[in-house]
Short mmCIF file of C-alpha atoms and ligand atoms in Angstrom, two decimals:
data_model
loop_
_atom_site.label_atom_id
_atom_site.label_comp_id
_atom_site.label_asym_id
_atom_site.label_seq_id
_atom_site.Cartn_x
_atom_site.Cartn_y
_atom_site.Cartn_z
CA MET Y 1276 0.09 0.14 -0.01
CA LYS Y 1277 2.77 2.52 0.81
CA ASP Y 1278 3.84 2.37 -2.63
CA VAL Y 1279 0.51 3.34 -3.90
CA PHE Y 1280 -0.47 5.50 -1.19
CA GLN Y 1281 2.32 8.23 -0.51
CA ALA Y 1282 2.86 11.47 1.73
CA VAL Y 1283 2.91 14.98 0.40
CA LYS Y 1284 5.67 16.98 1.72
CA LEU Y 1285 4.84 20.39 2.88
CA THR Y 1286 7.83 21.69 5.24
CA ASP Y 1287 10.97 20.10 5.85
CA ARG Y 1288 9.34 18.25 8.65
CA VAL Y 1289 5.46 18.10 7.93
CA TYR Y 1290 3.60 15.86 5.44
CA TRP Y 1291 0.18 15.35 4.18
CA VAL Y 1292 -0.87 12.10 5.11
CA GLY Y 1293 -4.71 12.51 4.51
CA ALA Y 1294 -7.20 10.68 2.07
CA ILE Y 1295 -9.39 12.15 -1.05
CA ASP Y 1296 -13.01 11.30 -0.95
CA TRP Y 1297 -13.76 11.61 -4.57
CA ALA Y 1298 -17.40 10.05 -3.87
CA ILE Y 1299 -19.09 11.80 -0.85
CA ARG Y 1300 -22.24 13.96 -2.06
CA ASP Y 1301 -23.91 14.16 1.10
CA PHE Y 1302 -22.39 15.68 4.53
CA HIS Y 1303 -24.80 15.69 6.98
CA GLY Y 1304 -27.35 17.64 4.87
CA TYR Y 1305 -24.77 19.60 2.76
CA ALA Y 1306 -24.37 18.55 -1.01
CA THR Y 1307 -20.58 18.03 -1.16
CA THR Y 1308 -20.95 18.22 -4.96
CA ARG Y 1309 -17.05 18.39 -5.57
CA GLY Y 1310 -16.57 15.79 -2.93
CA THR Y 1311 -13.78 16.36 -0.06
CA THR Y 1312 -10.73 15.61 1.66
CA TYR Y 1313 -9.85 14.29 4.99
CA ASN Y 1314 -6.43 15.89 5.87
CA ALA Y 1315 -4.08 14.44 8.27
CA TYR Y 1316 -0.87 15.98 8.83
CA LEU Y 1317 2.31 14.18 9.66
CA VAL Y 1318 5.23 16.05 11.72
CA LEU Y 1319 8.55 14.67 11.56
CA ALA Y 1320 9.92 15.93 14.98
CA GLU Y 1321 12.21 14.15 17.54
CA LYS Y 1322 8.60 13.02 19.11
CA VAL Y 1323 6.72 11.74 15.83
CA THR Y 1324 3.61 13.44 15.80
CA LEU Y 1325 0.34 12.56 13.75
CA VAL Y 1326 -2.15 15.89 13.64
CA ASP Y 1327 -6.15 14.69 13.30
CA THR Y 1328 -6.78 11.39 11.46
CA VAL Y 1329 -9.38 10.48 8.72
CA LYS Y 1330 -12.61 8.97 8.42
CA ALA Y 1331 -12.80 5.71 9.50
CA PRO Y 1332 -12.96 3.64 5.89
CA PHE Y 1333 -9.86 5.88 5.07
CA ARG Y 1334 -7.90 4.82 7.58
CA ALA Y 1335 -5.50 2.54 5.43
CA GLU Y 1336 -5.23 4.90 2.82
CA MET Y 1337 -3.57 7.28 5.78
CA MET Y 1338 -1.73 4.50 7.12
CA ALA Y 1339 -0.02 3.81 3.84
CA ARG Y 1340 0.77 7.20 3.40
CA ILE Y 1341 2.32 7.73 6.91
CA ALA Y 1342 4.23 4.39 5.93
CA SER Y 1343 5.59 5.99 2.97
CA VAL Y 1344 7.64 8.42 5.17
CA VAL Y 1345 8.08 6.42 8.65
CA ALA Y 1346 7.26 3.48 10.26
CA PRO Y 1347 3.37 3.99 11.77
CA GLU Y 1348 4.74 2.31 15.11
CA ARG Y 1349 7.16 5.43 15.19
CA ILE Y 1350 4.40 8.22 16.11
CA ASP Y 1351 4.97 9.14 19.52
CA TYR Y 1352 2.00 11.80 19.83
CA ILE Y 1353 -1.76 12.38 18.03
CA ILE Y 1354 -3.28 15.61 18.17
CA SER Y 1355 -7.14 15.46 17.67
CA ASN Y 1356 -7.97 19.33 17.03
CA HIS Y 1357 -11.67 18.27 16.50
CA SER Y 1358 -13.77 14.84 17.51
CA GLU Y 1359 -16.23 14.94 14.74
CA MET Y 1360 -15.70 11.35 13.24
CA ASP Y 1361 -14.80 12.49 9.83
CA HIS Y 1362 -11.52 13.22 11.73
CA THR Y 1363 -11.62 10.65 14.33
CA GLY Y 1364 -13.26 7.90 12.87
CA ALA Y 1365 -9.73 6.21 12.24
CA LEU Y 1366 -8.53 6.88 15.96
CA PRO Y 1367 -9.46 4.15 17.63
CA GLU Y 1368 -7.89 1.35 15.04
CA THR Y 1369 -5.05 3.83 14.64
CA LEU Y 1370 -4.19 3.93 18.56
CA ALA Y 1371 -4.58 0.37 18.60
CA ALA Y 1372 -1.96 0.11 15.80
CA VAL Y 1373 0.65 2.53 16.86
CA ARG Y 1374 0.17 2.71 20.58
CA PRO Y 1375 1.32 6.48 20.83
CA GLU Y 1376 2.91 7.36 24.04
CA LYS Y 1377 0.25 10.37 24.54
CA VAL Y 1378 -3.04 11.84 22.75
CA PHE Y 1379 -3.79 15.35 23.13
CA ALA Y 1380 -7.16 17.25 22.73
CA SER Y 1381 -8.93 20.16 24.59
CA ALA Y 1382 -10.34 19.37 27.54
CA ASN Y 1383 -13.66 19.25 25.86
CA GLY Y 1384 -12.16 17.03 22.90
CA ALA Y 1385 -10.95 14.90 25.79
CA LYS Y 1386 -14.48 14.41 27.25
CA ALA Y 1387 -16.08 13.95 23.64
CA LEU Y 1388 -13.10 11.53 22.57
CA ARG Y 1389 -13.94 9.10 25.37
CA ALA Y 1390 -17.84 10.00 24.62
CA HIS Y 1391 -17.34 8.68 20.93
CA PHE Y 1392 -14.93 5.84 21.40
CA HIS Y 1393 -15.09 4.74 25.05
CA LEU Y 1394 -11.49 4.61 24.92
CA ASP Y 1395 -9.70 2.93 27.91
CA GLY Y 1396 -6.66 4.93 27.82
CA GLY Y 1397 -6.42 8.65 28.96
CA VAL Y 1398 -6.28 11.53 26.75
CA THR Y 1399 -4.52 14.58 27.76
CA ALA Y 1400 -5.95 17.84 28.06
CA VAL Y 1401 -4.04 20.85 26.74
CA ARG Y 1402 -5.33 24.41 27.87
CA ASP Y 1403 -5.43 27.60 25.35
CA GLY Y 1404 -1.92 28.90 24.67
CA GLU Y 1405 -0.19 25.88 26.12
CA ARG Y 1406 3.15 24.62 24.53
CA LEU Y 1407 4.17 21.52 23.91
CA SER Y 1408 7.62 20.28 23.24
CA LEU Y 1409 8.22 17.71 20.37
CA GLY Y 1410 12.07 17.93 20.80
CA ASP Y 1411 13.44 19.97 18.18
CA ARG Y 1412 10.09 21.32 17.34
CA ASN Y 1413 7.36 22.81 19.20
CA LEU Y 1414 3.36 22.79 19.16
CA VAL Y 1415 1.03 25.76 20.60
CA PHE Y 1416 -2.40 25.15 20.93
CA LEU Y 1417 -5.36 27.44 20.64
CA GLU Y 1418 -8.59 26.82 21.56
CA THR Y 1419 -11.56 27.58 19.07
CA ARG Y 1420 -14.28 26.70 21.35
CA MET Y 1421 -17.87 26.25 18.97
CA LEU Y 1422 -15.77 26.82 16.22
CA HIS Y 1423 -17.70 24.72 14.99
CA TRP Y 1424 -17.74 22.20 18.04
CA PRO Y 1425 -17.28 22.93 22.04
CA ASP Y 1426 -13.69 20.58 21.56
CA SER Y 1427 -12.41 22.58 18.49
CA MET Y 1428 -9.00 24.04 19.05
CA VAL Y 1429 -6.03 24.54 15.93
CA THR Y 1430 -2.46 23.49 16.69
CA TYR Y 1431 0.36 25.98 15.48
CA LEU Y 1432 4.06 24.37 14.67
CA ALA Y 1433 6.36 27.24 15.62
CA GLU Y 1434 9.40 26.75 13.68
CA GLU Y 1435 7.86 25.38 10.58
CA GLN Y 1436 5.15 28.40 10.86
CA VAL Y 1437 2.47 26.02 10.14
CA LEU Y 1438 -1.18 26.15 11.53
CA PHE Y 1439 -3.18 23.13 11.61
CA SER Y 1440 -6.44 24.79 11.69
CA GLN Y 1441 -8.93 21.69 11.56
CA ASP Y 1442 -12.22 22.75 9.83
CA GLY Y 1443 -11.28 26.13 10.40
CA PHE Y 1444 -10.32 27.63 6.45
CA GLY Y 1445 -11.38 24.47 5.06
CA MET Y 1446 -13.89 23.69 2.11
CA HIS Y 1447 -15.37 20.26 0.92
CA LEU Y 1448 -13.19 20.13 -2.52
CA ALA Y 1449 -11.47 16.75 -3.58
CA SER Y 1450 -8.45 17.60 -5.88
CA SER Y 1451 -5.68 15.83 -7.15
CA GLU Y 1452 -4.06 19.21 -5.98
CA ARG Y 1453 -2.69 19.78 -2.66
CA TYR Y 1454 -2.54 23.75 -2.64
CA ALA Y 1455 -5.26 26.18 -3.04
CA ASP Y 1456 -2.90 28.50 -5.47
CA GLU Y 1457 -3.13 25.22 -7.64
CA LEU Y 1458 -6.95 25.52 -8.38
CA PRO Y 1459 -9.05 28.02 -10.27
CA GLN Y 1460 -9.73 30.88 -8.06
CA ASP Y 1461 -14.19 30.72 -9.19
CA VAL Y 1462 -14.12 27.26 -7.76
CA LEU Y 1463 -12.30 28.07 -4.25
CA ARG Y 1464 -14.00 30.79 -4.10
CA HIS Y 1465 -17.31 29.17 -4.56
CA GLU Y 1466 -16.41 26.16 -2.18
CA ALA Y 1467 -14.91 28.15 0.79
CA ALA Y 1468 -18.31 30.51 0.60
CA LYS Y 1469 -20.41 27.39 0.48
CA TYR Y 1470 -18.56 25.75 3.24
CA PHE Y 1471 -18.51 29.11 5.78
CA ALA Y 1472 -22.02 29.42 4.83
CA ASN Y 1473 -23.11 25.90 5.68
CA ILE Y 1474 -20.81 24.99 8.68
CA LEU Y 1475 -19.49 28.47 10.39
CA LEU Y 1476 -22.27 30.97 9.89
CA PRO Y 1477 -23.93 30.41 13.43
CA PHE Y 1478 -20.82 30.93 14.93
CA SER Y 1479 -19.81 34.28 13.08
CA PRO Y 1480 -19.36 36.49 16.47
CA LEU Y 1481 -16.64 33.85 17.47
CA VAL Y 1482 -15.23 33.63 13.98
CA THR Y 1483 -14.72 37.50 14.33
CA LYS Y 1484 -13.18 37.20 17.58
CA VAL Y 1485 -10.90 34.38 16.98
CA LEU Y 1486 -9.69 36.62 13.97
CA ALA Y 1487 -8.95 39.38 15.95
CA HIS Y 1488 -7.00 37.31 18.35
CA VAL Y 1489 -5.02 35.63 15.53
CA ARG Y 1490 -4.08 38.84 14.23
CA ASP Y 1491 -2.78 39.88 17.69
CA LEU Y 1492 -0.72 37.14 18.29
CA ALA Y 1493 0.89 37.98 15.07
CA LEU Y 1494 1.75 34.34 14.47
CA PRO Y 1495 3.99 34.03 11.34
CA ILE Y 1496 1.87 31.61 9.17
CA ARG Y 1497 3.96 29.90 6.51
CA LEU Y 1498 0.58 27.56 5.67
CA ILE Y 1499 -2.66 27.09 6.89
CA ALA Y 1500 -3.43 23.35 6.64
CA PRO Y 1501 -7.14 22.83 7.28
CA ASP Y 1502 -8.68 19.12 7.61
CA HIS Y 1503 -10.83 19.59 4.76
CA GLY Y 1504 -9.55 20.68 0.80
CA PRO Y 1505 -6.42 22.57 -0.25
CA ILE Y 1506 -4.37 23.78 1.67
CA HIS Y 1507 -3.34 27.66 1.89
CA ARG Y 1508 0.19 28.88 1.06
CA ARG Y 1509 0.32 32.02 -0.63
CA ASP Y 1510 -3.45 33.25 -0.39
CA ALA Y 1511 -3.15 32.38 3.19
CA GLY Y 1512 -4.35 36.41 3.64
CA TRP Y 1513 -7.12 36.02 1.31
CA ILE Y 1514 -8.92 33.32 3.24
CA LEU Y 1515 -8.62 35.25 6.59
CA GLU Y 1516 -10.10 37.87 4.54
CA GLN Y 1517 -12.92 36.22 3.23
CA TRP Y 1518 -13.67 34.87 6.70
CA GLY Y 1519 -13.83 38.31 8.31
CA ARG Y 1520 -16.09 39.11 5.43
CA TRP Y 1521 -18.56 36.57 5.63
CA ALA Y 1522 -18.50 36.91 9.60
CA ALA Y 1523 -19.72 40.26 9.33
CA GLN Y 1524 -22.89 39.28 7.26
CA ALA Y 1525 -23.04 42.90 5.92
CA PRO Y 1526 -26.16 43.20 3.60
CA THR Y 1527 -25.40 43.37 -0.04
CA GLY Y 1528 -27.70 44.32 -2.94
CA LYS Y 1529 -28.51 40.89 -3.80
CA ALA Y 1530 -31.90 39.16 -3.22
CA VAL Y 1531 -32.76 35.68 -2.99
CA VAL Y 1532 -36.24 34.18 -4.24
CA VAL Y 1533 -36.50 30.54 -2.94
CA TYR Y 1534 -39.78 28.69 -3.09
CA ASP Y 1535 -41.50 25.53 -4.30
CA THR Y 1536 -44.72 24.85 -6.77
CA MET Y 1537 -47.53 22.31 -7.15
CA TRP Y 1538 -49.14 23.44 -10.36
CA GLY Y 1539 -47.08 26.64 -11.50
CA SER Y 1540 -48.84 29.72 -9.30
CA THR Y 1541 -46.07 30.01 -7.09
CA ALA Y 1542 -43.44 30.01 -9.63
CA LEU Y 1543 -45.04 32.77 -11.49
CA LEU Y 1544 -45.52 34.71 -8.36
CA ALA Y 1545 -41.87 34.21 -7.91
CA ARG Y 1546 -40.92 35.40 -11.58
CA ALA Y 1547 -42.98 38.74 -11.16
CA ILE Y 1548 -41.50 39.29 -7.21
CA ALA Y 1549 -37.92 38.99 -8.80
CA GLU Y 1550 -39.06 41.88 -11.69
CA GLY Y 1551 -40.02 43.90 -8.74
CA LEU Y 1552 -37.00 43.44 -6.73
CA LEU Y 1553 -34.86 44.77 -9.53
CA ALA Y 1554 -37.16 47.47 -10.26
CA GLY Y 1555 -36.98 48.47 -6.40
CA GLY Y 1556 -33.28 48.60 -6.36
CA ALA Y 1557 -32.03 45.28 -5.85
CA GLU Y 1558 -28.77 44.74 -7.78
CA THR Y 1559 -28.88 41.10 -8.76
CA VAL Y 1560 -31.89 38.65 -7.93
CA GLN Y 1561 -31.22 34.84 -7.48
CA VAL Y 1562 -34.14 33.15 -7.85
CA MET Y 1563 -33.83 29.44 -6.40
CA PRO Y 1564 -36.93 26.69 -7.18
CA LEU Y 1565 -36.43 24.10 -4.63
CA ALA Y 1566 -37.01 21.13 -7.19
CA ALA Y 1567 -33.60 21.94 -8.63
CA CYS Y 1568 -31.95 23.80 -5.66
CA HIS Y 1569 -30.37 21.90 -2.85
CA ARG Y 1570 -30.91 23.38 0.71
CA SER Y 1571 -27.13 24.00 1.15
CA ASP Y 1572 -27.04 25.71 -2.10
CA VAL Y 1573 -29.69 28.19 -1.08
CA ALA Y 1574 -27.81 28.89 2.61
CA THR Y 1575 -24.69 29.57 0.13
CA GLU Y 1576 -26.66 32.33 -2.06
CA LEU Y 1577 -27.78 33.83 1.44
CA LEU Y 1578 -24.05 34.25 2.48
CA GLU Y 1579 -23.54 37.20 0.33
CA ALA Y 1580 -27.28 38.76 -0.02
CA GLY Y 1581 -29.56 41.44 1.31
CA ALA Y 1582 -32.97 39.60 1.19
CA LEU Y 1583 -34.60 36.42 1.49
CA VAL Y 1584 -38.39 36.17 -0.02
CA VAL Y 1585 -39.91 32.74 0.22
CA GLY Y 1586 -42.47 31.32 -1.50
CA SER Y 1587 -44.61 28.23 -0.82
CA PRO Y 1588 -48.03 26.90 -2.01
CA THR Y 1589 -50.61 25.84 0.73
CA ILE Y 1590 -50.91 21.68 1.06
CA ASN Y 1591 -53.29 20.25 3.30
CA ASN Y 1592 -53.28 23.48 5.72
CA THR Y 1593 -49.62 23.96 5.75
CA LEU Y 1594 -46.38 24.40 4.14
CA PHE Y 1595 -44.90 22.50 1.10
CA PRO Y 1596 -42.48 20.04 2.66
CA THR Y 1597 -39.26 21.33 0.73
CA VAL Y 1598 -40.00 24.71 2.12
CA ALA Y 1599 -40.31 23.71 5.87
CA ASP Y 1600 -36.98 21.51 5.00
CA LEU Y 1601 -35.55 24.68 4.19
CA LEU Y 1602 -36.49 26.96 6.49
CA THR Y 1603 -35.48 24.28 9.20
CA TYR Y 1604 -32.26 24.41 7.89
CA LEU Y 1605 -31.72 27.96 7.45
CA GLU Y 1606 -33.33 28.94 10.57
CA GLY Y 1607 -30.32 26.83 12.29
CA LEU Y 1608 -27.51 28.83 10.17
CA ARG Y 1609 -29.01 32.32 11.81
CA ARG Y 1610 -27.94 34.66 8.96
CA GLN Y 1611 -28.23 38.00 10.35
CA HIS Y 1612 -29.41 41.51 8.71
CA LEU Y 1613 -31.96 40.40 5.73
CA ALA Y 1614 -34.65 41.97 4.34
CA GLY Y 1615 -37.34 39.87 3.52
CA ALA Y 1616 -41.37 38.78 2.75
CA ALA Y 1617 -43.64 35.58 1.95
CA PHE Y 1618 -45.63 34.64 -1.00
CA GLY Y 1619 -47.50 31.88 -2.14
CA SER Y 1620 -50.47 30.32 -4.20
CA TYR Y 1621 -53.35 28.66 -2.14
CA GLY Y 1622 -56.89 26.82 -3.39
CA TRP Y 1623 -59.16 27.18 -0.33
CA SER Y 1624 -57.30 27.82 3.14
CA GLY Y 1625 -54.07 29.46 2.51
CA GLU Y 1626 -51.97 28.96 5.77
CA ALA Y 1627 -48.81 28.48 4.23
CA VAL Y 1628 -48.09 32.36 3.74
CA GLY Y 1629 -49.12 33.45 7.25
CA ARG Y 1630 -46.64 30.54 8.77
CA LEU Y 1631 -43.93 32.01 6.32
CA ASP Y 1632 -44.19 35.34 7.88
CA ALA Y 1633 -44.28 33.89 11.22
CA TRP Y 1634 -41.39 31.59 10.44
CA LEU Y 1635 -39.45 34.60 8.97
CA LYS Y 1636 -39.99 37.13 11.78
CA ALA Y 1637 -38.64 34.26 14.28
CA MET Y 1638 -35.58 33.92 11.93
CA LYS Y 1639 -35.48 38.00 12.36
CA VAL Y 1640 -35.86 38.47 8.74
CA ASP Y 1641 -37.11 41.92 8.87
CA LEU Y 1642 -40.47 41.72 6.78
CA ALA Y 1643 -40.78 44.61 3.98
CA ALA Y 1644 -44.42 43.98 3.57
CA GLU Y 1645 -47.22 41.42 4.39
CA GLY Y 1646 -47.35 37.79 2.89
CA LEU Y 1647 -48.96 37.92 -0.50
CA ARG Y 1648 -51.56 35.07 -0.97
CA THR Y 1649 -53.37 34.55 -4.16
CA VAL Y 1650 -56.02 31.84 -4.85
CA TYR Y 1651 -55.17 29.20 -7.49
CA VAL Y 1652 -53.61 30.68 -10.76
CA PRO Y 1653 -52.54 34.51 -10.63
CA ASP Y 1654 -54.15 36.52 -12.79
CA ALA Y 1655 -52.62 40.11 -14.20
CA ALA Y 1656 -53.70 42.00 -10.90
CA ALA Y 1657 -52.57 39.26 -8.99
CA LEU Y 1658 -49.08 39.42 -10.78
CA GLY Y 1659 -49.14 43.22 -10.26
CA LEU Y 1660 -49.17 42.78 -6.46
CA ALA Y 1661 -46.30 40.36 -6.60
CA ARG Y 1662 -44.38 42.73 -8.61
CA ALA Y 1663 -45.21 45.42 -6.02
CA LEU Y 1664 -44.22 43.28 -3.12
CA GLY Y 1665 -40.91 42.71 -5.05
CA THR Y 1666 -40.25 46.69 -5.22
CA LYS Y 1667 -40.92 46.98 -1.68
CA VAL Y 1668 -38.22 44.41 -0.88
CA GLY Y 1669 -36.19 45.89 -3.46
CA GLU Y 1670 -36.63 49.55 -1.95
CA ALA Y 1671 -35.56 47.88 1.47
CA VAL Y 1672 -32.47 46.30 0.40
CA ARG Y 1673 -31.53 49.47 -1.62
CA ALA Y 1674 -31.90 51.28 1.86
CA ARG Y 1675 -30.21 48.79 3.93
CA ARG Y 1676 -27.28 48.39 1.43
CA ALA Y 1677 -27.06 52.43 1.31
CA ALA Y 1678 -26.84 52.72 5.17
CA THR Y 1679 -23.68 50.26 5.20
FE1 LIG J 2657 -14.95 18.04 9.43
FE2 LIG J 2657 -16.61 19.49 11.99
O1 LIG J 2657 -15.37 18.12 11.00
#
């Protein structure tokens, strides 16, 4: 195996020993349309150290990459920056095979590892700012609690200036290239934004704090080595800047109209609303029919938007199921500073729009108008009302944009 799966040398002492998952298309509800990687890193110091592992089915691949550099039994320390199983699934079997002297994690990480794997051996808890000597190299641990789990931390390898950032600054992107600057900029930007929008968005205030803390520490950073996707080398400043901007969630001139439809009436309203949005002052409109758009792609479009307009037909006195699915997902992501409105066609009872209004309010979307309900197929007058609704939201988008 070690002749097939080889480590990739990143610095004099650091090797990538992870795995590429070309096949995954669903990551707990997030559409990973370009697959992902599970990055693990080997530090060749006097104390040979493995930083994170991989998802369980990829353990043999990781071990082969390690073996292409050093016999796995020579690993002295394992650092677990984050307990989620895409990074620790391979840990129990790796521990059994390697028998390292010590495993290190944050205090919450030690608890989470015990709760996941019921390990007999202890995990040594490390504190924020604690240093660990590897003999001729030194690690520093920085807690990043709730980014995005309570256990999360990052590890800095001082002499090599490498920040092992676990999920931080990552993206779901399988590629044969290991460095971000070897990949097309539009792909990187899209996948980095999608990752932030779907994983980090609820923790934006903490992201802002951690970025400020990292700036204050003024650590020289040669590589940002995340646990998913490519490694940031020349573009390290770029990804830090993007995260800062996304965490701020400033309103933009873009509006997102998302809907599902039964017989095309709510779809017709959506198109009329899009016209009104532009007339009112939105700079651009993205119309997203849920029959064609995944919830995680809607979340991505909303990352840099100023308005969310949602439409649902009424079915059996309530919302269309795909719309309820979407709002359940978006509510958890807690996007801030959006204007919005609701709309939908109905046959005889029409509860869906009232439910949408209430749900959007609960999500702190600032409603620019009361929801629009139209019976069965909208006529010219109803489409005029839809356009007028869009115009009101467009005006709100323009005003909020001007205020920032
Ligand atoms: Fe990539 Fe939160 O695990």
